[in-house]
GROMACS .gro file of C-alpha atoms in nm:
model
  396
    1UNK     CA    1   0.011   2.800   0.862
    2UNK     CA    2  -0.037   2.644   0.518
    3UNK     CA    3   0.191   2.354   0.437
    4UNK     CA    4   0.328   2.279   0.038
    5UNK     CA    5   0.032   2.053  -0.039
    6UNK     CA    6  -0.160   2.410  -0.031
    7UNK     CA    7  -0.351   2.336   0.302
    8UNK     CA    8  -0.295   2.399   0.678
    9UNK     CA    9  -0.234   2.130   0.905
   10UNK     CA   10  -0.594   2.194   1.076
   11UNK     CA   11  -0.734   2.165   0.723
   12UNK     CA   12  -0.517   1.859   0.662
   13UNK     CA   13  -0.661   1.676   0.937
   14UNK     CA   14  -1.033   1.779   0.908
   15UNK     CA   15  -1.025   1.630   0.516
   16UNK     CA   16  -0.807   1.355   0.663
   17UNK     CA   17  -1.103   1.252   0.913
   18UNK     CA   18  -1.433   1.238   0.641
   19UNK     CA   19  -1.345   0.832   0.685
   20UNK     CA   20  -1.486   0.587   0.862
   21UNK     CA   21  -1.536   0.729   1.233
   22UNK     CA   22  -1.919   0.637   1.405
   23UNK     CA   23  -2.001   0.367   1.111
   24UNK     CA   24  -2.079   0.089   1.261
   25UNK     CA   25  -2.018  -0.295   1.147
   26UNK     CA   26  -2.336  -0.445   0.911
   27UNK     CA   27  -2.445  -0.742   0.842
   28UNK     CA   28  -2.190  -0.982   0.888
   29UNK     CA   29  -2.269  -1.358   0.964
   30UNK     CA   30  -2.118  -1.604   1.141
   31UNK     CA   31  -1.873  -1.873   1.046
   32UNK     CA   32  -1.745  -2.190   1.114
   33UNK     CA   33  -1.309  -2.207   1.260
   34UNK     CA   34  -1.411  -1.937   1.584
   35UNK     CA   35  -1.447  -1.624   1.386
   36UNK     CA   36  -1.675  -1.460   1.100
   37UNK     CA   37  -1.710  -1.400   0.740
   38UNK     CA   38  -1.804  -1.070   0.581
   39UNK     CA   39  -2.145  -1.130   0.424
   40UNK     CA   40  -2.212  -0.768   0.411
   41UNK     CA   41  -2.407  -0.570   0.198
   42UNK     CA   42  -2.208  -0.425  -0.066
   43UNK     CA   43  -2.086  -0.072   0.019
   44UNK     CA   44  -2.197   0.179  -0.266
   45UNK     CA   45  -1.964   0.437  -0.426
   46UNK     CA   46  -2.193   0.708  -0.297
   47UNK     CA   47  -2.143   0.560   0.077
   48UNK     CA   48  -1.797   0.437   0.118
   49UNK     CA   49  -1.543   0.720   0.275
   50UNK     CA   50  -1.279   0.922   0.187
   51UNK     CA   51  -0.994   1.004   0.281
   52UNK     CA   52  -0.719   1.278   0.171
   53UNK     CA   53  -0.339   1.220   0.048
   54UNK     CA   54  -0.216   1.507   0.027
   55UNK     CA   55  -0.464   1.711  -0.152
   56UNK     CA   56  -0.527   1.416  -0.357
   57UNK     CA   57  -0.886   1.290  -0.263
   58UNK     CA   58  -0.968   0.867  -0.255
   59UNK     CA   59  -1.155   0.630  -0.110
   60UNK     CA   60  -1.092   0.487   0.245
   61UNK     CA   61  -0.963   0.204   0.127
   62UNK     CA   62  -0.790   0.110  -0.219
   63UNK     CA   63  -0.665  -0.209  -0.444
   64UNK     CA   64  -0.315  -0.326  -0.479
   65UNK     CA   65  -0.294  -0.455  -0.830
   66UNK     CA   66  -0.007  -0.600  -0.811
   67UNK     CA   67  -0.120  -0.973  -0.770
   68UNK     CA   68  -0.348  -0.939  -1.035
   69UNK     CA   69  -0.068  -0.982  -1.290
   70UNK     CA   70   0.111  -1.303  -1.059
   71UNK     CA   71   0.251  -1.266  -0.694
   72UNK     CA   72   0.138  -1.563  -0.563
   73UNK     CA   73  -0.067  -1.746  -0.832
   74UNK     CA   74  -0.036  -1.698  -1.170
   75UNK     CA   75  -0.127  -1.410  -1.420
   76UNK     CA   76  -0.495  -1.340  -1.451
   77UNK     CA   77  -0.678  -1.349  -1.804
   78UNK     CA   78  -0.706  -1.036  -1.896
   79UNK     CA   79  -1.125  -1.021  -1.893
   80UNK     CA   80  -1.112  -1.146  -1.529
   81UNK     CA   81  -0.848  -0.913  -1.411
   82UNK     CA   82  -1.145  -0.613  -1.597
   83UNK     CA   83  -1.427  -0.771  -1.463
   84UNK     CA   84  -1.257  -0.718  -1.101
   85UNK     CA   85  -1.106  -0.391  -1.180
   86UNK     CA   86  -1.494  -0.259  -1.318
   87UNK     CA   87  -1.629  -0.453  -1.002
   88UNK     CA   88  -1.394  -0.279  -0.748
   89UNK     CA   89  -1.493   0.062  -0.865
   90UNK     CA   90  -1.885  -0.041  -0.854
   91UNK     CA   91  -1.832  -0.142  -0.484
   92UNK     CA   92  -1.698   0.190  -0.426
   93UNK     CA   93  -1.315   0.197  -0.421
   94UNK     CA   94  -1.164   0.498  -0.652
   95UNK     CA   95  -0.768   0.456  -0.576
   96UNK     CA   96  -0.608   0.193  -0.763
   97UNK     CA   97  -0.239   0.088  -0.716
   98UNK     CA   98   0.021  -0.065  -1.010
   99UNK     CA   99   0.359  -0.016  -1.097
  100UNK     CA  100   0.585  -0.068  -1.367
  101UNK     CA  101   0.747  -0.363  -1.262
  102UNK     CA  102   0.427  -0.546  -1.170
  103UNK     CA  103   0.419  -0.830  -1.410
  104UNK     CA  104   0.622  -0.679  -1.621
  105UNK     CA  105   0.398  -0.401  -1.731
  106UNK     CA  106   0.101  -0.634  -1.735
  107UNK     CA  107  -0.048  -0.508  -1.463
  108UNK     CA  108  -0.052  -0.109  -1.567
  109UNK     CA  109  -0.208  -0.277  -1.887
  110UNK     CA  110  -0.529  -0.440  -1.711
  111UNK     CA  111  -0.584  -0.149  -1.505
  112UNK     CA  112  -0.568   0.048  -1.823
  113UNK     CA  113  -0.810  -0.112  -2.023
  114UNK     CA  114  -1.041  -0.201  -1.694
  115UNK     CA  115  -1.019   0.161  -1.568
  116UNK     CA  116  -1.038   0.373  -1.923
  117UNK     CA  117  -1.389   0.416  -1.983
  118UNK     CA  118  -1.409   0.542  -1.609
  119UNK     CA  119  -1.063   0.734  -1.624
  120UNK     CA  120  -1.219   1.037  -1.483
  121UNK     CA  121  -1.410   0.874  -1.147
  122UNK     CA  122  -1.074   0.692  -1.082
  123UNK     CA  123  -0.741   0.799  -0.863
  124UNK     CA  124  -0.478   0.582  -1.069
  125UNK     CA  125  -0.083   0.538  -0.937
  126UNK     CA  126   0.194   0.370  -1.084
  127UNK     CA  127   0.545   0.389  -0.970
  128UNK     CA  128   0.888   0.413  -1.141
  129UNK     CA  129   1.244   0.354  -1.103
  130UNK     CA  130   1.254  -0.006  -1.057
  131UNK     CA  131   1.135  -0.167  -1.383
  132UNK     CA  132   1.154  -0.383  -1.644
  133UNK     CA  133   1.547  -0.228  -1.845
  134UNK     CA  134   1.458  -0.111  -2.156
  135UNK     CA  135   1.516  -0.393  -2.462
  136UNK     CA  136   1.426  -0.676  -2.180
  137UNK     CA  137   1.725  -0.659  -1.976
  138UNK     CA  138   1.635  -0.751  -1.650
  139UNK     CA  139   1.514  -0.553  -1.372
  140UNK     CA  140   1.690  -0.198  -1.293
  141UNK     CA  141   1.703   0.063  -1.040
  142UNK     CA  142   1.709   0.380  -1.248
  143UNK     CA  143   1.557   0.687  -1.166
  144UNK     CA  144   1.787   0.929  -1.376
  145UNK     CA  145   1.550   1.209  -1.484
  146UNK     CA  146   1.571   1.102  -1.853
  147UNK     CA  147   1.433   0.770  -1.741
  148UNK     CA  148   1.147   0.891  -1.567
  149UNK     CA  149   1.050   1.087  -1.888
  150UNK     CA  150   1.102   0.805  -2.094
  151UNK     CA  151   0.912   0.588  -1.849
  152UNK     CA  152   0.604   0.806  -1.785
  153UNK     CA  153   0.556   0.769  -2.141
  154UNK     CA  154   0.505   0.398  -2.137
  155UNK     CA  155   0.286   0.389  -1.840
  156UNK     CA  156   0.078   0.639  -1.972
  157UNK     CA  157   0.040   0.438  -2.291
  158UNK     CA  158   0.001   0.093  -2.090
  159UNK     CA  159  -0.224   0.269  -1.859
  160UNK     CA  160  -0.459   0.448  -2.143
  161UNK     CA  161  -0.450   0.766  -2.028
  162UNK     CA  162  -0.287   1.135  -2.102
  163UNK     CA  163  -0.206   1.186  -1.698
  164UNK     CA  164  -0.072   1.004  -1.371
  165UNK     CA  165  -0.253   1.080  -1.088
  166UNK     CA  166  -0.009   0.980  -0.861
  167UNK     CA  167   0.389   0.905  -0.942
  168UNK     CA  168   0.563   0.729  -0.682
  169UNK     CA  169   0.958   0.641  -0.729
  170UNK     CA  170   0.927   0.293  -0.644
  171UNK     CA  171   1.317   0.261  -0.442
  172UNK     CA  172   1.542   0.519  -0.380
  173UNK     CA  173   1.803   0.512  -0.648
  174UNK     CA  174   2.162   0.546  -0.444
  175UNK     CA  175   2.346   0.682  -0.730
  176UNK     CA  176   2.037   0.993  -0.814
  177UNK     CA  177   2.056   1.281  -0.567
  178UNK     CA  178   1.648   1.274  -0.444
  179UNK     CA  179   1.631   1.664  -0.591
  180UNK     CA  180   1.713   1.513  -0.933
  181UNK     CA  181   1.430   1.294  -0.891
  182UNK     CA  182   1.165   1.525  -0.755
  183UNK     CA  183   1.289   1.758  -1.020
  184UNK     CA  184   1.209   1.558  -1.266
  185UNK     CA  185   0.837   1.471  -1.142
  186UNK     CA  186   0.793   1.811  -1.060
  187UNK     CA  187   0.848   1.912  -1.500
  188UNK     CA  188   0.591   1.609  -1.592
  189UNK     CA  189   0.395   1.791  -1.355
  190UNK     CA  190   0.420   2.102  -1.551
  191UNK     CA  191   0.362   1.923  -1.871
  192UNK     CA  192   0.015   1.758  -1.685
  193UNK     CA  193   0.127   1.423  -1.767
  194UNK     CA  194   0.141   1.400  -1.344
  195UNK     CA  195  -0.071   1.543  -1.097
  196UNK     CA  196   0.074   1.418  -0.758
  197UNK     CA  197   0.419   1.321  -0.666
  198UNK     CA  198   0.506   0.999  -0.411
  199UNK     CA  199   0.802   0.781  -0.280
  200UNK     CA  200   0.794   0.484  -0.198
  201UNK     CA  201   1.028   0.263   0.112
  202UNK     CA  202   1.142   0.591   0.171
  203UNK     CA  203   1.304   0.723   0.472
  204UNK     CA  204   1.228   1.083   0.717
  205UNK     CA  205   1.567   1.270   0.521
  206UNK     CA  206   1.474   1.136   0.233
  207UNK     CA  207   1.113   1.243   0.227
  208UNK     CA  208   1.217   1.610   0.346
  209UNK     CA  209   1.492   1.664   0.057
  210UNK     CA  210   1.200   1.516  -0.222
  211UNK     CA  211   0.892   1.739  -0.031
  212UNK     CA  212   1.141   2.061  -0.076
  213UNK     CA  213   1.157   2.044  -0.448
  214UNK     CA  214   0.825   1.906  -0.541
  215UNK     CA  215   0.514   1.841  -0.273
  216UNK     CA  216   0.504   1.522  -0.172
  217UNK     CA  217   0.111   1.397  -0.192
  218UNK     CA  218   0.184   0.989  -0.077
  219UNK     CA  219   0.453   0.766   0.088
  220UNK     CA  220   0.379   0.401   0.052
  221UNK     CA  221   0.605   0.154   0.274
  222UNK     CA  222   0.514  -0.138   0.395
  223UNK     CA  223   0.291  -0.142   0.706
  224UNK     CA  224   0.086  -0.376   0.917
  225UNK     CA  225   0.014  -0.473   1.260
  226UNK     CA  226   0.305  -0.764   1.263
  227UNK     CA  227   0.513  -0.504   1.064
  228UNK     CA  228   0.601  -0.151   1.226
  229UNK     CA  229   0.879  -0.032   1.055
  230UNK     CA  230   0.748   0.311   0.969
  231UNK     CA  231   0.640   0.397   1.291
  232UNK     CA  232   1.001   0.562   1.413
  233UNK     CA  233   1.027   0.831   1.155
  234UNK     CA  234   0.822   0.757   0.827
  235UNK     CA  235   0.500   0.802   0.972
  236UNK     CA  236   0.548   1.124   1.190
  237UNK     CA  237   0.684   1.308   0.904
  238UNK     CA  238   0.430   1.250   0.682
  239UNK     CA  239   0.207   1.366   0.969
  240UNK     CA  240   0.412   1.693   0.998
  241UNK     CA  241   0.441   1.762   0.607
  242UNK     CA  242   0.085   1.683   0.553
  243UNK     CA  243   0.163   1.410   0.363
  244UNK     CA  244  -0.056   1.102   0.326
  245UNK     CA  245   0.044   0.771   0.376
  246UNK     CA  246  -0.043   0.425   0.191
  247UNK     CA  247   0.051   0.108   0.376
  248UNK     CA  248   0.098  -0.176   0.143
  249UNK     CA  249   0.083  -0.552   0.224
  250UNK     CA  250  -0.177  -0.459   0.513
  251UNK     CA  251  -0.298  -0.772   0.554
  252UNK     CA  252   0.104  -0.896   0.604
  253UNK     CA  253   0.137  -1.079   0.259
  254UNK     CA  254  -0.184  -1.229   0.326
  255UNK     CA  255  -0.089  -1.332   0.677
  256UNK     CA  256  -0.311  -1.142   0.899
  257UNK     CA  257  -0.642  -1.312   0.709
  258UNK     CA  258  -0.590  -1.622   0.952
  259UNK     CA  259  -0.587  -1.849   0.617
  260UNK     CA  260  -0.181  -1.972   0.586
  261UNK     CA  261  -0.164  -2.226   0.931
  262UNK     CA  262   0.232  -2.388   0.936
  263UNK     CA  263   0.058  -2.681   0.733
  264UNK     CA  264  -0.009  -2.460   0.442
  265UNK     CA  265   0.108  -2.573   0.104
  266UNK     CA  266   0.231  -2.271  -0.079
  267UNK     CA  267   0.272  -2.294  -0.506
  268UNK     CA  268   0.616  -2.334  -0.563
  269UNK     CA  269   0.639  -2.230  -0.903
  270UNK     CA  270   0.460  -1.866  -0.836
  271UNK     CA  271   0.399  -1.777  -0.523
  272UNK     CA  272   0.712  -1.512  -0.361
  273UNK     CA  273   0.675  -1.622  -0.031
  274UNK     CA  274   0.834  -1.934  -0.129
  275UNK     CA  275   1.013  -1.846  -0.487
  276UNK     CA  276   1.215  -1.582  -0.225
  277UNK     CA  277   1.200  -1.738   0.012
  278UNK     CA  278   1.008  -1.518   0.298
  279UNK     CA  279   1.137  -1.604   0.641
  280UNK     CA  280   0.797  -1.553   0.821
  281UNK     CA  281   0.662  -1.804   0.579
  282UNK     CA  282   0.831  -2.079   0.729
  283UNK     CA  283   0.651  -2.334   0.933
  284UNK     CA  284   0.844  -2.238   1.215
  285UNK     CA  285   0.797  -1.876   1.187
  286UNK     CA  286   0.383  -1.923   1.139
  287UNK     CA  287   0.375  -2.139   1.469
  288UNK     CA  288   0.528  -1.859   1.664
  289UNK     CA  289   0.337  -1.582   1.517
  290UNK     CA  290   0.038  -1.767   1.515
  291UNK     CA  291  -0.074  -1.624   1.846
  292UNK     CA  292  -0.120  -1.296   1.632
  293UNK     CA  293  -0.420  -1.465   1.454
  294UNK     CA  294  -0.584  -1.615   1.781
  295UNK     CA  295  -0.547  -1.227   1.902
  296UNK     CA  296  -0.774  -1.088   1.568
  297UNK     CA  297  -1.005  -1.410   1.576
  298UNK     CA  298  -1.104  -1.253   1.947
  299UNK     CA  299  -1.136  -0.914   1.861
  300UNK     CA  300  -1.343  -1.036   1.532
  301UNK     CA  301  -1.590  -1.217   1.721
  302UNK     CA  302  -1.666  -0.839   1.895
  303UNK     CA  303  -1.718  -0.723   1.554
  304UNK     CA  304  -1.895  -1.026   1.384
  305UNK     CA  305  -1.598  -1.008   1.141
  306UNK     CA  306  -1.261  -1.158   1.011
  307UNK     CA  307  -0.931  -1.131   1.178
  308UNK     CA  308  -0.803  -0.957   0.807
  309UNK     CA  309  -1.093  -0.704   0.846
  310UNK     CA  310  -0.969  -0.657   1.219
  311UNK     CA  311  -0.656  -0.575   1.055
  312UNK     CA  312  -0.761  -0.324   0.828
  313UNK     CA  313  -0.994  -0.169   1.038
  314UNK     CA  314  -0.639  -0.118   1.271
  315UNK     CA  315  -0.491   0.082   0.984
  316UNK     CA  316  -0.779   0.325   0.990
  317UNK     CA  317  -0.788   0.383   1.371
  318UNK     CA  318  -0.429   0.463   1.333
  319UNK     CA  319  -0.415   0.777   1.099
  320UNK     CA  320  -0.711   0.972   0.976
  321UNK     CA  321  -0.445   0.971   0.635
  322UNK     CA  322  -0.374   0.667   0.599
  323UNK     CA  323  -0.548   0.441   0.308
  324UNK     CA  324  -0.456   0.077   0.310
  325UNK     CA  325  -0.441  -0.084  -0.056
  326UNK     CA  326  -0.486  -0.440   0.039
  327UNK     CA  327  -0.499  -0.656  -0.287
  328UNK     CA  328  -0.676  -0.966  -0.363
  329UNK     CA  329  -0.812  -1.163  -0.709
  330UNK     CA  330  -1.145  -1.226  -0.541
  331UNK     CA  331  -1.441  -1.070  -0.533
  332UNK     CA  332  -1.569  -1.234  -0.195
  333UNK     CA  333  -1.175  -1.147  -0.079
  334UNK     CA  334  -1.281  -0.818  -0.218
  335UNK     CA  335  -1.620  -0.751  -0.076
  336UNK     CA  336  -1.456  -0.840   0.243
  337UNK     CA  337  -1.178  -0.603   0.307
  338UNK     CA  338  -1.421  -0.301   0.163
  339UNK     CA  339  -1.669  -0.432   0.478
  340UNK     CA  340  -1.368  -0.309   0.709
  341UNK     CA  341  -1.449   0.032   0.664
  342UNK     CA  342  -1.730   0.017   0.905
  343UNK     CA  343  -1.561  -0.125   1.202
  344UNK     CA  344  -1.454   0.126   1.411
  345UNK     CA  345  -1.252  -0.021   1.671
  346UNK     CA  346  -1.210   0.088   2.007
  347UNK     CA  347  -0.942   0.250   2.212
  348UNK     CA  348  -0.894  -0.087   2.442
  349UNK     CA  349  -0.883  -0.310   2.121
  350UNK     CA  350  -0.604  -0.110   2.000
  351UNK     CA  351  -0.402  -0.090   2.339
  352UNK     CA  352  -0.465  -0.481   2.361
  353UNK     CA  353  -0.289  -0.545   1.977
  354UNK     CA  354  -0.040  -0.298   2.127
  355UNK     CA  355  -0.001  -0.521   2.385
  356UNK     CA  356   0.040  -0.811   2.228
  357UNK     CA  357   0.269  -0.745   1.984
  358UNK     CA  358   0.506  -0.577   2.246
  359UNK     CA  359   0.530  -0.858   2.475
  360UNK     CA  360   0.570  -1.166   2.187
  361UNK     CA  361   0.692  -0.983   1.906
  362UNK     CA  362   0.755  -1.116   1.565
  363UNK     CA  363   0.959  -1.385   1.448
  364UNK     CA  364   1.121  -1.304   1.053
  365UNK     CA  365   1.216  -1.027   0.864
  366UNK     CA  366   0.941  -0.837   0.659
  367UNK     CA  367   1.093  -0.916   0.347
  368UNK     CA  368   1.402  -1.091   0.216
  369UNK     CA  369   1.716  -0.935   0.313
  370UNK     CA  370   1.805  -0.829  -0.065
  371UNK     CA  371   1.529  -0.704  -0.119
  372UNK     CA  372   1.527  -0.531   0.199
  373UNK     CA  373   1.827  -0.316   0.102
  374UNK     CA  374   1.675  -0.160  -0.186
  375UNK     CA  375   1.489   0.075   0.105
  376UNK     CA  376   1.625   0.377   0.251
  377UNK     CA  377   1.747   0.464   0.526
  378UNK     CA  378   1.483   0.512   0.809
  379UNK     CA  379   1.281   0.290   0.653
  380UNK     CA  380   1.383  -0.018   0.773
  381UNK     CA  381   1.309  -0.123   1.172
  382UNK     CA  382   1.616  -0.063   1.360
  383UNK     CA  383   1.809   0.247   1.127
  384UNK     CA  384   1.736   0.636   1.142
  385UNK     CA  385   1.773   0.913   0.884
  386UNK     CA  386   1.843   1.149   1.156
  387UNK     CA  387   2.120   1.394   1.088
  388UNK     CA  388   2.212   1.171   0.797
  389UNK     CA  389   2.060   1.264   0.391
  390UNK     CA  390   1.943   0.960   0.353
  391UNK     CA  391   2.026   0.710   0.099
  392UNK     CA  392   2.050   0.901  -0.198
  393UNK     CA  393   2.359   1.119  -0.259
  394UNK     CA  394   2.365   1.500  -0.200
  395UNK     CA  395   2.311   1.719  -0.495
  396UNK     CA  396   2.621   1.860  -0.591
   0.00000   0.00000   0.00000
């Protein structure tokens, strides 16, 4: 039976599986604090998997771009931010994340410049519908179909390019019926200034209404071993539709790398796990989920590797389609998480993360509760789309 993304579900899952299964970990030394650090020979664009989204092909593993314009440090200079970008892709990772409403805009602008002369080895996505208002009003929800064709238009010029290769709506927009939306997407696909349509912190009913109107190629929610929200509904129907899915903040803001202990001083001035004030970021809350980090250290040391490329590794053991975007300023940061693709972890490590986490569970919320709302329905730990249409009003 073929599916809307114009493959079968067998087909689906035999793209979905050219990743990283049977590669086994390289070259890693040891370090001092009880656990490793990647010191492993680069992995080359020729070597490093893939892994499907739809029909939408990428690497294994992709960059989040959205610190690279100021999440938790400031801005980078613009010729850094490139040099990183160009480096990424020479390391072997072809999917690159932005948005809008990273920095502003900046961000779609480095990746732009970085990524032009290479715009055709390159997967590029950008999301919409929660952005900078036009004339510098603030920050708006608005995914009203003339907005989205207003917006595509700036990205495209920020972002150097003619095309989109993947368009996510970045929040539901409660007051746009989701058909309006994929409708929309669906005509800047016929005009080719979009190839592939996503959501984004989207729930099950909301994903069915969008995937309907327009294929669906990508849902990106957050998703990480301390954070399981998708799980309920998110992740089996993207399973069902043939839909890929792209975790972001894998590595659990940074948390699951082992490097923030409850002493750590976080920048005041940029950094949003203070600036909003992110409840697992407490001292408190980093003492109780601390046992999460002596739980990857142990597994590491099996591997020769770090508790964040434990965590990573997790993500691809889950899913043959899912493709973490962990993002970083760094190129040892960088060279790291791209050494994750060759662990392959086994069936016992997974049960014993299970394990853990079902017996001590986790101590916060994800995210700030405002900014928690702006998901949908099913998309938060603890609600369900079921016989509901989700957050976004019915098309009348």
């Amino acid at each position: 039976m073929e599916n809307k993304n114009g493959i079968s579900r067998r087909e689906f899952f035999i793209k979905a599986s050219m990743t990283v299964g049977g590669i086994a970990a390289s070259s890693f030394v040891p370090k001092f604090g009880g656990f490793a650090s990647a010191q492993a020979t680069p992995v080359l664009s020729s070597q490093l998997p893939v892994r499907h989204l739809g029909s939408l092909k990428v690497s294994a593993l992709g960059l989040g771009c959205m610190s690279l314009a100021g999440t938790y440090n400031p801005p980078m200079e613009m010729q850094q931010a490139i040099k990183l970008l160009r480096d990424t892709h020479e390391l072997g990772v072809t999917f690159f994340d932005t948005a809008q409403l990273y920095g502003m805009g900046l961000s779609e602008e480095m990746v732009g410049k970085a990524l032009a002369p290479i715009r055709d080895k390159v997967v590029i996505a950008t999301k919409f519908g929660q952005a900078p208002a036009p004339g510098g009003g603030g920050i708006e929800i608005n995914s009203r179909p003339e907005r989205i064709k207003s917006s595509v238009n700036e990205s495209l010029k920020r972002l150097q390019s003619d095309y989109i290769d993947l368009f996510y709506q970045h929040r539901v927009d409660p007051n746009v019926p989701i058909e309006d939306v994929a409708g929309a997407v669906q005509d800047l696909i016929k005009e080719g200034k979009v190839r592939h349509f996503g959501l984004s912190e989207a729930g099950a009913a909301t994903i069915r209404r969008a995937h309907a109107v327009q294929t669906v190629s990508a849902v990106q929610n957050e998703y990480s071993i301390w954070t399981r929200d998708p799980e309920h509904e998110v992740i089996p129907v993207c399973e069902e539709l043939c839909i890929g899915f792209v975790p972001w903040s894998p590595l659990g803001t940074g948390f699951l790398t082992g490097k923030y202990t409850p002493t750590t001083q976080f920048d005041e001035k940029y950094d949003v796990r203070v600036t909003f004030k992110f409840a697992r970021f407490t001292p408190e809350a980093l003492k109780a989920n601390w046992y999460i980090i002596e739980l990857l250290q142990r597994i590491a040391l099996r591997y020769e590797a770090t508790p964040g490329q434990i965590a990573l590794a997790w993500h691809l053991a889950r899913k043959p389609f899912i493709v973490p975007i962990p993002g970083t300023t760094k190129l040892d940061h960088l060279k790291e998480n791209i050494g994750a693709v060759t662990i392959k972890l086994s069936a016992s490590d997974m049960e014993e993360i299970e394990t853990a986490i079902a017996q001590n569970g986790v101590q916060g919320l994800r995210i700030p509760d405002e900014v928690l709302q702006t998901s949908d329905i099913g998309a938060i730990l603890g609600t369900s789309s079921e016989g509901t249409h989700g957050k976004t009003p019915l098309k009348q």
